[in-house]
């Protein structure tokens, strides 16, 4: 990079100097016109008017006998002396007896200047032509290297990342530890006839640590590590991607044992036959070359391909068969224990206050992946620095959790008193229904301070990680989402647009309960709709309807029934506890934010939760 800038700067400097020299040589000021012609000088010498003549090169400086006449200049021919020039004009030796002639050597700079003015532009233009030719050759070489691999190679001599830097993925580390052992001691496996795995596919949601895990494998094995993205193989010219694949595997074989890491392999590994270009599609050509290269490995070629993707469902089956990507390592979202270990990794070297409880933070960050936790710790550190603190306290971590989940606070937003009251009752409705409904998550915080796109928020956090969701929990979610809208109806006898996002969530959950999870008593344990990848939309996920119009009507009725059931429950809870609803809303209008303890103070003399109200289904007329 530095040499390229220096070379380009030198070229530009030569261009500027060449232009300056050309302008100087063309537009240089001509010599000053002589005051006295050489013939007039000869006449003045004959008339005894000249006192002395100073000769310097071809320039003559004349001093007259009359003091009133200033020094004058003249010039002679270059190939004659002053005496010969005057003799040719009829000046005799007798005429020159009274004239003092002084000969001075010509200035060296004058000759050199003439020489430089003549030669320098030619030299500079020659140098400029040389650099232009070199540049053209470099462009040609770049065009010739268009098919070369752009993989970045990292040596494993000084590993910066090891398995100790990867937390919360114990099963994945155990699986990949065997890959490290293959690279360290391949002879132990080859001697028993075991085949070293050629490919390892890491699957997981974005931000769960797939790239970090691949670097840790390289660091543990201490071998060269080639890193490239799947999109770097794809170009507009057919065959370039395949050429880069061949070059990448050639480099890997020369540096074996090593690891080739292909990030986002779904960019080139999608199911073949889904494109519009037939067999000449660039992506398919690249995938074909990857398949050939992975099959072409010899038994003693210690090269392992590690690939990462969060879309394993769209990969070509030939890529996933045994002999290519032999192993599939799943990197899932960490549980609370894994999140605590990830927090311990990211807080290294950061000053923490004595009240920081990493276990409590891990409990309150359900659903966070490694990238989210790293962002959480960074946001907490930024908040502490902004408040001029010397250590990061628990308050910064709690606020950072809300900022990562919901967005930054917007306290500068000015709303009217009536809107503030509506938001207070809306959030109080959410919180009260959640508190009094079995199966709902506990209320951790209620606020009417705008955050992100929300005018207020009710933060519900489960007490533990949940992988299976029951029907009662879904019904409780529906009731909680509808609590804000119902509170507006009860208190103001009107509704606003504040519940628009809540209604979207309600509709999505209710339809999923019926069509995906088989939670409809009327339709039974059946799923409806087939997901397919639409080729003409870039292989986006679409849904094909595999049921009749009568079933579609039944699905709509069941969705409406679930929403009505949740609505009736929310209305019953808020009507029965209207005094508590008013008290919570008034408190929110005053303090704007309530935490768990402040919210639970309203229910000190109440039972924990009420049973979900299920009203009889309306009978169609």
mmCIF file of N, CA and C in Angstrom, residues 100-214:
data_model
loop_
_atom_site.group_PDB
_atom_site.id
_atom_site.type_symbol
_atom_site.label_atom_id
_atom_site.label_comp_id
_atom_site.label_asym_id
_atom_site.label_seq_id
_atom_site.Cartn_x
_atom_site.Cartn_y
_atom_site.Cartn_z
ATOM 1 N N UNK A 100 40.720 50.181 -22.598
ATOM 2 C CA UNK A 100 41.081 49.069 -21.692
ATOM 3 C C UNK A 100 40.085 47.929 -21.908
ATOM 4 N N UNK A 101 40.615 46.797 -22.314
ATOM 5 C CA UNK A 101 39.764 45.615 -22.576
ATOM 6 C C UNK A 101 40.034 44.572 -21.488
ATOM 7 N N UNK A 102 38.956 44.192 -20.770
ATOM 8 C CA UNK A 102 39.060 43.203 -19.693
ATOM 9 C C UNK A 102 38.242 41.975 -20.078
ATOM 10 N N UNK A 103 38.885 40.842 -20.055
ATOM 11 C CA UNK A 103 38.231 39.582 -20.419
ATOM 12 C C UNK A 103 37.889 38.811 -19.137
ATOM 13 N N UNK A 104 36.587 38.488 -18.927
ATOM 14 C CA UNK A 104 36.145 37.674 -17.781
ATOM 15 C C UNK A 104 35.621 36.329 -18.285
ATOM 16 N N UNK A 105 35.895 35.311 -17.502
ATOM 17 C CA UNK A 105 35.415 33.978 -17.905
ATOM 18 C C UNK A 105 33.891 33.941 -17.794
ATOM 19 N N UNK A 106 33.187 33.240 -18.703
ATOM 20 C CA UNK A 106 31.724 33.172 -18.657
ATOM 21 C C UNK A 106 31.234 32.355 -17.441
ATOM 22 N N UNK A 107 30.072 32.692 -16.903
ATOM 23 C CA UNK A 107 29.509 31.981 -15.752
ATOM 24 C C UNK A 107 29.184 30.535 -16.092
ATOM 25 N N UNK A 108 29.521 29.641 -15.149
ATOM 26 C CA UNK A 108 29.266 28.215 -15.388
ATOM 27 C C UNK A 108 27.762 27.917 -15.439
ATOM 28 N N UNK A 109 26.989 28.663 -14.663
ATOM 29 C CA UNK A 109 25.554 28.400 -14.613
ATOM 30 C C UNK A 109 24.869 28.680 -15.939
ATOM 31 N N UNK A 110 25.358 29.634 -16.635
ATOM 32 C CA UNK A 110 24.733 29.968 -17.910
ATOM 33 C C UNK A 110 24.780 28.795 -18.874
ATOM 34 N N UNK A 111 25.920 28.141 -18.988
ATOM 35 C CA UNK A 111 26.025 26.991 -19.887
ATOM 36 C C UNK A 111 25.194 25.811 -19.393
ATOM 37 N N UNK A 112 25.290 25.611 -18.081
ATOM 38 C CA UNK A 112 24.524 24.491 -17.528
ATOM 39 C C UNK A 112 23.015 24.732 -17.639
ATOM 40 N N UNK A 113 22.624 25.983 -17.463
ATOM 41 C CA UNK A 113 21.195 26.293 -17.583
ATOM 42 C C UNK A 113 20.695 25.993 -18.988
ATOM 43 N N UNK A 114 21.499 26.395 -19.959
ATOM 44 C CA UNK A 114 21.099 26.100 -21.340
ATOM 45 C C UNK A 114 21.010 24.594 -21.580
ATOM 46 N N UNK A 115 21.986 23.887 -20.997
ATOM 47 C CA UNK A 115 21.990 22.447 -21.171
ATOM 48 C C UNK A 115 20.779 21.808 -20.501
ATOM 49 N N UNK A 116 20.466 22.261 -19.268
ATOM 50 C CA UNK A 116 19.342 21.680 -18.541
ATOM 51 C C UNK A 116 18.020 21.994 -19.224
ATOM 52 N N UNK A 117 17.883 23.207 -19.711
ATOM 53 C CA UNK A 117 16.645 23.582 -20.385
ATOM 54 C C UNK A 117 16.414 22.707 -21.604
ATOM 55 N N UNK A 118 17.504 22.285 -22.229
ATOM 56 C CA UNK A 118 17.376 21.465 -23.429
ATOM 57 C C UNK A 118 17.131 19.996 -23.102
ATOM 58 N N UNK A 119 17.875 19.482 -22.091
ATOM 59 C CA UNK A 119 17.867 18.040 -21.849
ATOM 60 C C UNK A 119 16.799 17.605 -20.842
ATOM 61 N N UNK A 120 16.569 18.411 -19.780
ATOM 62 C CA UNK A 120 15.680 17.983 -18.704
ATOM 63 C C UNK A 120 14.282 17.628 -19.197
ATOM 64 N N UNK A 121 13.648 18.441 -20.054
ATOM 65 C CA UNK A 121 12.319 18.021 -20.532
ATOM 66 C C UNK A 121 12.332 16.674 -21.234
ATOM 67 N N UNK A 122 13.392 16.410 -22.005
ATOM 68 C CA UNK A 122 13.467 15.112 -22.671
ATOM 69 C C UNK A 122 13.590 13.975 -21.665
ATOM 70 N N UNK A 123 14.427 14.188 -20.633
ATOM 71 C CA UNK A 123 14.605 13.149 -19.613
ATOM 72 C C UNK A 123 13.304 12.904 -18.851
ATOM 73 N N UNK A 124 12.617 13.997 -18.489
ATOM 74 C CA UNK A 124 11.388 13.854 -17.730
ATOM 75 C C UNK A 124 10.297 13.169 -18.537
ATOM 76 N N UNK A 125 10.176 13.540 -19.801
ATOM 77 C CA UNK A 125 9.174 12.886 -20.631
ATOM 78 C C UNK A 125 9.519 11.420 -20.846
ATOM 79 N N UNK A 126 10.823 11.115 -20.934
ATOM 80 C CA UNK A 126 11.218 9.717 -21.046
ATOM 81 C C UNK A 126 10.867 8.935 -19.787
ATOM 82 N N UNK A 127 11.107 9.563 -18.603
ATOM 83 C CA UNK A 127 10.756 8.899 -17.350
ATOM 84 C C UNK A 127 9.245 8.699 -17.227
ATOM 85 N N UNK A 128 8.488 9.724 -17.655
ATOM 86 C CA UNK A 128 7.036 9.621 -17.606
ATOM 87 C C UNK A 128 6.542 8.486 -18.504
ATOM 88 N N UNK A 129 7.120 8.367 -19.680
ATOM 89 C CA UNK A 129 6.746 7.284 -20.593
ATOM 90 C C UNK A 129 7.073 5.926 -19.986
ATOM 91 N N UNK A 130 8.225 5.850 -19.290
ATOM 92 C CA UNK A 130 8.625 4.604 -18.651
ATOM 93 C C UNK A 130 7.616 4.182 -17.583
ATOM 94 N N UNK A 131 7.202 5.134 -16.746
ATOM 95 C CA UNK A 131 6.241 4.804 -15.692
ATOM 96 C C UNK A 131 4.882 4.442 -16.281
ATOM 97 N N UNK A 132 4.493 5.094 -17.367
ATOM 98 C CA UNK A 132 3.223 4.746 -17.997
ATOM 99 C C UNK A 132 3.256 3.320 -18.528
ATOM 100 N N UNK A 133 4.381 2.926 -19.091
ATOM 101 C CA UNK A 133 4.523 1.554 -19.586
ATOM 102 C C UNK A 133 4.464 0.559 -18.424
ATOM 103 N N UNK A 134 5.167 0.924 -17.326
ATOM 104 C CA UNK A 134 5.132 0.045 -16.154
ATOM 105 C C UNK A 134 3.719 -0.089 -15.595
ATOM 106 N N UNK A 135 2.994 1.042 -15.569
ATOM 107 C CA UNK A 135 1.626 1.013 -15.060
ATOM 108 C C UNK A 135 0.736 0.129 -15.927
ATOM 109 N N UNK A 136 0.940 0.229 -17.235
ATOM 110 C CA UNK A 136 0.168 -0.611 -18.145
ATOM 111 C C UNK A 136 0.481 -2.086 -17.920
ATOM 112 N N UNK A 137 1.756 -2.377 -17.665
ATOM 113 C CA UNK A 137 2.127 -3.763 -17.381
ATOM 114 C C UNK A 137 1.495 -4.241 -16.082
ATOM 115 N N UNK A 138 1.440 -3.329 -15.058
ATOM 116 C CA UNK A 138 0.818 -3.701 -13.793
ATOM 117 C C UNK A 138 -0.657 -3.982 -13.956
ATOM 118 N N UNK A 139 -1.331 -3.161 -14.781
ATOM 119 C CA UNK A 139 -2.745 -3.416 -15.053
ATOM 120 C C UNK A 139 -2.934 -4.739 -15.766
ATOM 121 N N UNK A 140 -2.035 -5.034 -16.684
ATOM 122 C CA UNK A 140 -2.107 -6.310 -17.392
ATOM 123 C C UNK A 140 -1.899 -7.472 -16.433
ATOM 124 N N UNK A 141 -0.919 -7.294 -15.515
ATOM 125 C CA UNK A 141 -0.684 -8.357 -14.531
ATOM 126 C C UNK A 141 -1.896 -8.535 -13.626
ATOM 127 N N UNK A 142 -2.547 -7.389 -13.267
ATOM 128 C CA UNK A 142 -3.733 -7.484 -12.430
ATOM 129 C C UNK A 142 -4.854 -8.215 -13.147
ATOM 130 N N UNK A 143 -4.970 -7.928 -14.450
ATOM 131 C CA UNK A 143 -5.985 -8.642 -15.221
ATOM 132 C C UNK A 143 -5.658 -10.131 -15.301
ATOM 133 N N UNK A 144 -4.364 -10.445 -15.407
ATOM 134 C CA UNK A 144 -3.969 -11.851 -15.467
ATOM 135 C C UNK A 144 -4.208 -12.556 -14.140
ATOM 136 N N UNK A 145 -4.150 -11.769 -13.002
ATOM 137 C CA UNK A 145 -4.357 -12.372 -11.687
ATOM 138 C C UNK A 145 -5.808 -12.263 -11.230
ATOM 139 N N UNK A 146 -6.717 -11.979 -12.157
ATOM 140 C CA UNK A 146 -8.128 -11.826 -11.816
ATOM 141 C C UNK A 146 -8.691 -13.113 -11.248
ATOM 142 N N UNK A 147 -8.170 -14.222 -11.693
ATOM 143 C CA UNK A 147 -8.665 -15.508 -11.222
ATOM 144 C C UNK A 147 -7.927 -16.048 -10.021
ATOM 145 N N UNK A 148 -7.027 -15.259 -9.433
ATOM 146 C CA UNK A 148 -6.292 -15.707 -8.252
ATOM 147 C C UNK A 148 -7.168 -15.589 -7.010
ATOM 148 N N UNK A 149 -6.888 -16.428 -6.052
ATOM 149 C CA UNK A 149 -7.650 -16.414 -4.814
ATOM 150 C C UNK A 149 -7.329 -15.171 -3.999
ATOM 151 N N UNK A 150 -8.353 -14.638 -3.357
ATOM 152 C CA UNK A 150 -8.186 -13.469 -2.504
ATOM 153 C C UNK A 150 -8.207 -13.836 -1.028
ATOM 154 N N UNK A 151 -7.938 -15.069 -0.734
ATOM 155 C CA UNK A 151 -7.944 -15.517 0.657
ATOM 156 C C UNK A 151 -6.802 -14.873 1.422
ATOM 157 N N UNK A 152 -7.084 -14.506 2.673
ATOM 158 C CA UNK A 152 -6.070 -13.926 3.548
ATOM 159 C C UNK A 152 -5.507 -15.043 4.424
ATOM 160 N N UNK A 153 -4.187 -15.102 4.465
ATOM 161 C CA UNK A 153 -3.530 -16.181 5.203
ATOM 162 C C UNK A 153 -3.009 -15.642 6.530
ATOM 163 N N UNK A 154 -3.327 -16.357 7.607
ATOM 164 C CA UNK A 154 -2.836 -16.023 8.940
ATOM 165 C C UNK A 154 -2.013 -17.199 9.427
ATOM 166 N N UNK A 155 -0.810 -16.918 9.859
ATOM 167 C CA UNK A 155 0.047 -17.988 10.361
ATOM 168 C C UNK A 155 -0.344 -18.327 11.788
ATOM 169 N N UNK A 156 -0.099 -19.554 12.172
ATOM 170 C CA UNK A 156 -0.465 -20.001 13.512
ATOM 171 C C UNK A 156 0.688 -20.003 14.485
ATOM 172 N N UNK A 157 1.772 -19.266 14.162
ATOM 173 C CA UNK A 157 2.923 -19.259 15.057
ATOM 174 C C UNK A 157 2.588 -18.588 16.389
ATOM 175 N N UNK A 158 1.862 -17.476 16.321
ATOM 176 C CA UNK A 158 1.500 -16.744 17.532
ATOM 177 C C UNK A 158 -0.025 -16.612 17.588
ATOM 178 N N UNK A 159 -0.710 -17.625 18.051
ATOM 179 C CA UNK A 159 -2.170 -17.568 18.055
ATOM 180 C C UNK A 159 -2.677 -16.494 19.013
ATOM 181 N N UNK A 160 -3.601 -15.693 18.533
ATOM 182 C CA UNK A 160 -4.194 -14.653 19.360
ATOM 183 C C UNK A 160 -5.528 -15.090 19.946
ATOM 184 N N UNK A 161 -6.129 -16.118 19.353
ATOM 185 C CA UNK A 161 -7.428 -16.607 19.829
ATOM 186 C C UNK A 161 -7.338 -18.118 20.025
ATOM 187 N N UNK A 162 -7.748 -18.570 21.189
ATOM 188 C CA UNK A 162 -7.781 -20.005 21.493
ATOM 189 C C UNK A 162 -9.168 -20.358 22.014
ATOM 190 N N UNK A 163 -9.328 -21.624 22.406
ATOM 191 C CA UNK A 163 -10.622 -22.062 22.933
ATOM 192 C C UNK A 163 -10.965 -21.349 24.240
ATOM 193 N N UNK A 164 -9.961 -20.836 24.954
ATOM 194 C CA UNK A 164 -10.246 -20.109 26.193
ATOM 195 C C UNK A 164 -10.987 -18.806 25.922
ATOM 196 N N UNK A 165 -10.842 -18.272 24.708
ATOM 197 C CA UNK A 165 -11.523 -17.016 24.355
ATOM 198 C C UNK A 165 -12.936 -17.248 23.846
ATOM 199 N N UNK A 166 -13.323 -18.514 23.698
ATOM 200 C CA UNK A 166 -14.668 -18.854 23.220
ATOM 201 C C UNK A 166 -15.413 -19.495 24.373
ATOM 202 N N UNK A 167 -16.439 -18.820 24.858
ATOM 203 C CA UNK A 167 -17.188 -19.311 26.012
ATOM 204 C C UNK A 167 -18.612 -19.646 25.611
ATOM 205 N N UNK A 168 -19.233 -20.541 26.367
ATOM 206 C CA UNK A 168 -20.635 -20.862 26.165
ATOM 207 C C UNK A 168 -20.913 -21.856 25.071
ATOM 208 N N UNK A 169 -19.878 -22.449 24.480
ATOM 209 C CA UNK A 169 -20.077 -23.394 23.376
ATOM 210 C C UNK A 169 -19.257 -24.650 23.647
ATOM 211 N N UNK A 170 -19.520 -25.279 24.761
ATOM 212 C CA UNK A 170 -18.699 -26.400 25.208
ATOM 213 C C UNK A 170 -18.801 -27.589 24.257
ATOM 214 N N UNK A 171 -20.016 -27.932 23.817
ATOM 215 C CA UNK A 171 -20.171 -29.083 22.931
ATOM 216 C C UNK A 171 -19.478 -28.854 21.602
ATOM 217 N N UNK A 172 -19.584 -27.638 21.076
ATOM 218 C CA UNK A 172 -18.923 -27.328 19.813
ATOM 219 C C UNK A 172 -17.406 -27.394 19.969
ATOM 220 N N UNK A 173 -16.901 -26.937 21.101
ATOM 221 C CA UNK A 173 -15.443 -27.005 21.324
ATOM 222 C C UNK A 173 -14.971 -28.454 21.425
ATOM 223 N N UNK A 174 -15.772 -29.298 22.054
ATOM 224 C CA UNK A 174 -15.386 -30.704 22.136
ATOM 225 C C UNK A 174 -15.349 -31.344 20.753
ATOM 226 N N UNK A 175 -16.301 -30.995 19.917
ATOM 227 C CA UNK A 175 -16.331 -31.559 18.571
ATOM 228 C C UNK A 175 -15.141 -31.074 17.749
ATOM 229 N N UNK A 176 -14.827 -29.791 17.879
ATOM 230 C CA UNK A 176 -13.732 -29.220 17.096
ATOM 231 C C UNK A 176 -12.369 -29.542 17.692
ATOM 232 N N UNK A 177 -12.318 -29.962 18.946
ATOM 233 C CA UNK A 177 -11.033 -30.366 19.526
ATOM 234 C C UNK A 177 -10.467 -31.568 18.770
ATOM 235 N N UNK A 178 -11.341 -32.436 18.229
ATOM 236 C CA UNK A 178 -10.858 -33.559 17.435
ATOM 237 C C UNK A 178 -10.212 -33.075 16.144
ATOM 238 N N UNK A 179 -10.756 -32.005 15.566
ATOM 239 C CA UNK A 179 -10.146 -31.438 14.362
ATOM 240 C C UNK A 179 -8.745 -30.937 14.671
ATOM 241 N N UNK A 180 -8.586 -30.308 15.827
ATOM 242 C CA UNK A 180 -7.257 -29.841 16.240
ATOM 243 C C UNK A 180 -6.309 -31.022 16.381
ATOM 244 N N UNK A 181 -6.796 -32.109 16.956
ATOM 245 C CA UNK A 181 -5.945 -33.282 17.128
ATOM 246 C C UNK A 181 -5.583 -33.894 15.780
ATOM 247 N N UNK A 182 -6.517 -33.858 14.818
ATOM 248 C CA UNK A 182 -6.198 -34.343 13.470
ATOM 249 C C UNK A 182 -5.045 -33.562 12.869
ATOM 250 N N UNK A 183 -5.057 -32.249 13.057
ATOM 251 C CA UNK A 183 -4.024 -31.397 12.466
ATOM 252 C C UNK A 183 -2.701 -31.530 13.196
ATOM 253 N N UNK A 184 -2.736 -31.782 14.500
ATOM 254 C CA UNK A 184 -1.500 -31.884 15.272
ATOM 255 C C UNK A 184 -0.821 -33.237 15.078
ATOM 256 N N UNK A 185 -1.617 -34.285 15.097
ATOM 257 C CA UNK A 185 -1.054 -35.636 15.019
ATOM 258 C C UNK A 185 -1.779 -36.442 13.953
ATOM 259 N N UNK A 186 -1.618 -36.096 12.686
ATOM 260 C CA UNK A 186 -2.336 -36.846 11.641
ATOM 261 C C UNK A 186 -1.857 -38.283 11.503
ATOM 262 N N UNK A 187 -0.570 -38.544 11.865
ATOM 263 C CA UNK A 187 -0.031 -39.895 11.686
ATOM 264 C C UNK A 187 -0.763 -40.912 12.552
ATOM 265 N N UNK A 188 -1.227 -40.476 13.729
ATOM 266 C CA UNK A 188 -1.899 -41.407 14.638
ATOM 267 C C UNK A 188 -3.171 -41.964 14.008
ATOM 268 N N UNK A 189 -3.840 -41.140 13.225
ATOM 269 C CA UNK A 189 -5.087 -41.581 12.598
ATOM 270 C C UNK A 189 -4.822 -42.307 11.286
ATOM 271 N N UNK A 190 -3.823 -41.812 10.545
ATOM 272 C CA UNK A 190 -3.527 -42.446 9.259
ATOM 273 C C UNK A 190 -3.002 -43.858 9.466
ATOM 274 N N UNK A 191 -2.238 -44.061 10.554
ATOM 275 C CA UNK A 191 -1.675 -45.391 10.806
ATOM 276 C C UNK A 191 -2.752 -46.442 11.064
ATOM 277 N N UNK A 192 -3.912 -45.992 11.541
ATOM 278 C CA UNK A 192 -5.022 -46.910 11.789
ATOM 279 C C UNK A 192 -5.993 -46.963 10.616
ATOM 280 N N UNK A 193 -5.655 -46.273 9.527
ATOM 281 C CA UNK A 193 -6.524 -46.293 8.362
ATOM 282 C C UNK A 193 -7.684 -45.330 8.441
ATOM 283 N N UNK A 194 -7.668 -44.453 9.455
ATOM 284 C CA UNK A 194 -8.766 -43.491 9.598
ATOM 285 C C UNK A 194 -8.563 -42.344 8.618
ATOM 286 N N UNK A 195 -9.659 -41.874 8.068
ATOM 287 C CA UNK A 195 -9.602 -40.761 7.129
ATOM 288 C C UNK A 195 -9.873 -39.459 7.876
ATOM 289 N N UNK A 196 -8.976 -38.526 7.694
ATOM 290 C CA UNK A 196 -9.138 -37.221 8.325
ATOM 291 C C UNK A 196 -10.339 -36.518 7.706
ATOM 292 N N UNK A 197 -11.238 -35.955 8.520
ATOM 293 C CA UNK A 197 -12.409 -35.272 7.944
ATOM 294 C C UNK A 197 -11.993 -34.110 7.047
ATOM 295 N N UNK A 198 -12.652 -34.004 5.936
ATOM 296 C CA UNK A 198 -12.273 -32.973 4.966
ATOM 297 C C UNK A 198 -12.991 -31.661 5.195
ATOM 298 N N UNK A 199 -14.151 -31.724 5.776
ATOM 299 C CA UNK A 199 -14.910 -30.493 5.951
ATOM 300 C C UNK A 199 -15.703 -30.489 7.238
ATOM 301 N N UNK A 200 -15.795 -29.300 7.831
ATOM 302 C CA UNK A 200 -16.587 -29.106 9.041
ATOM 303 C C UNK A 200 -17.511 -27.927 8.769
ATOM 304 N N UNK A 201 -18.814 -28.143 8.887
ATOM 305 C CA UNK A 201 -19.797 -27.089 8.648
ATOM 306 C C UNK A 201 -20.334 -26.615 9.990
ATOM 307 N N UNK A 202 -20.137 -25.325 10.267
ATOM 308 C CA UNK A 202 -20.645 -24.731 11.501
ATOM 309 C C UNK A 202 -21.943 -23.997 11.187
ATOM 310 N N UNK A 203 -22.980 -24.359 11.905
ATOM 311 C CA UNK A 203 -24.322 -23.828 11.667
ATOM 312 C C UNK A 203 -24.796 -23.134 12.933
ATOM 313 N N UNK A 204 -25.354 -21.959 12.770
ATOM 314 C CA UNK A 204 -25.877 -21.241 13.925
ATOM 315 C C UNK A 204 -26.397 -19.882 13.526
ATOM 316 N N UNK A 205 -27.161 -19.246 14.403
ATOM 317 C CA UNK A 205 -27.700 -17.919 14.092
ATOM 318 C C UNK A 205 -26.599 -16.878 14.003
ATOM 319 N N UNK A 206 -26.866 -15.740 13.394
ATOM 320 C CA UNK A 206 -25.827 -14.692 13.287
ATOM 321 C C UNK A 206 -25.377 -14.224 14.665
ATOM 322 N N UNK A 207 -24.054 -14.052 14.789
ATOM 323 C CA UNK A 207 -23.488 -13.523 16.027
ATOM 324 C C UNK A 207 -23.206 -14.545 17.096
ATOM 325 N N UNK A 208 -23.369 -15.849 16.801
ATOM 326 C CA UNK A 208 -23.183 -16.860 17.840
ATOM 327 C C UNK A 208 -21.722 -17.293 17.969
ATOM 328 N N UNK A 209 -20.825 -16.819 17.109
ATOM 329 C CA UNK A 209 -19.397 -17.092 17.274
ATOM 330 C C UNK A 209 -18.816 -18.087 16.305
ATOM 331 N N UNK A 210 -19.371 -18.210 15.098
ATOM 332 C CA UNK A 210 -18.845 -19.189 14.140
ATOM 333 C C UNK A 210 -17.448 -18.793 13.661
ATOM 334 N N UNK A 211 -17.260 -17.548 13.286
ATOM 335 C CA UNK A 211 -15.943 -17.101 12.820
ATOM 336 C C UNK A 211 -14.922 -17.153 13.949
ATOM 337 N N UNK A 212 -15.341 -16.760 15.139
ATOM 338 C CA UNK A 212 -14.443 -16.806 16.290
ATOM 339 C C UNK A 212 -14.017 -18.232 16.587
ATOM 340 N N UNK A 213 -14.936 -19.173 16.452
ATOM 341 C CA UNK A 213 -14.602 -20.573 16.705
ATOM 342 C C UNK A 213 -13.612 -21.092 15.669
ATOM 343 N N UNK A 214 -13.768 -20.695 14.420
ATOM 344 C CA UNK A 214 -12.817 -21.130 13.392
ATOM 345 C C UNK A 214 -11.424 -20.591 13.679
#
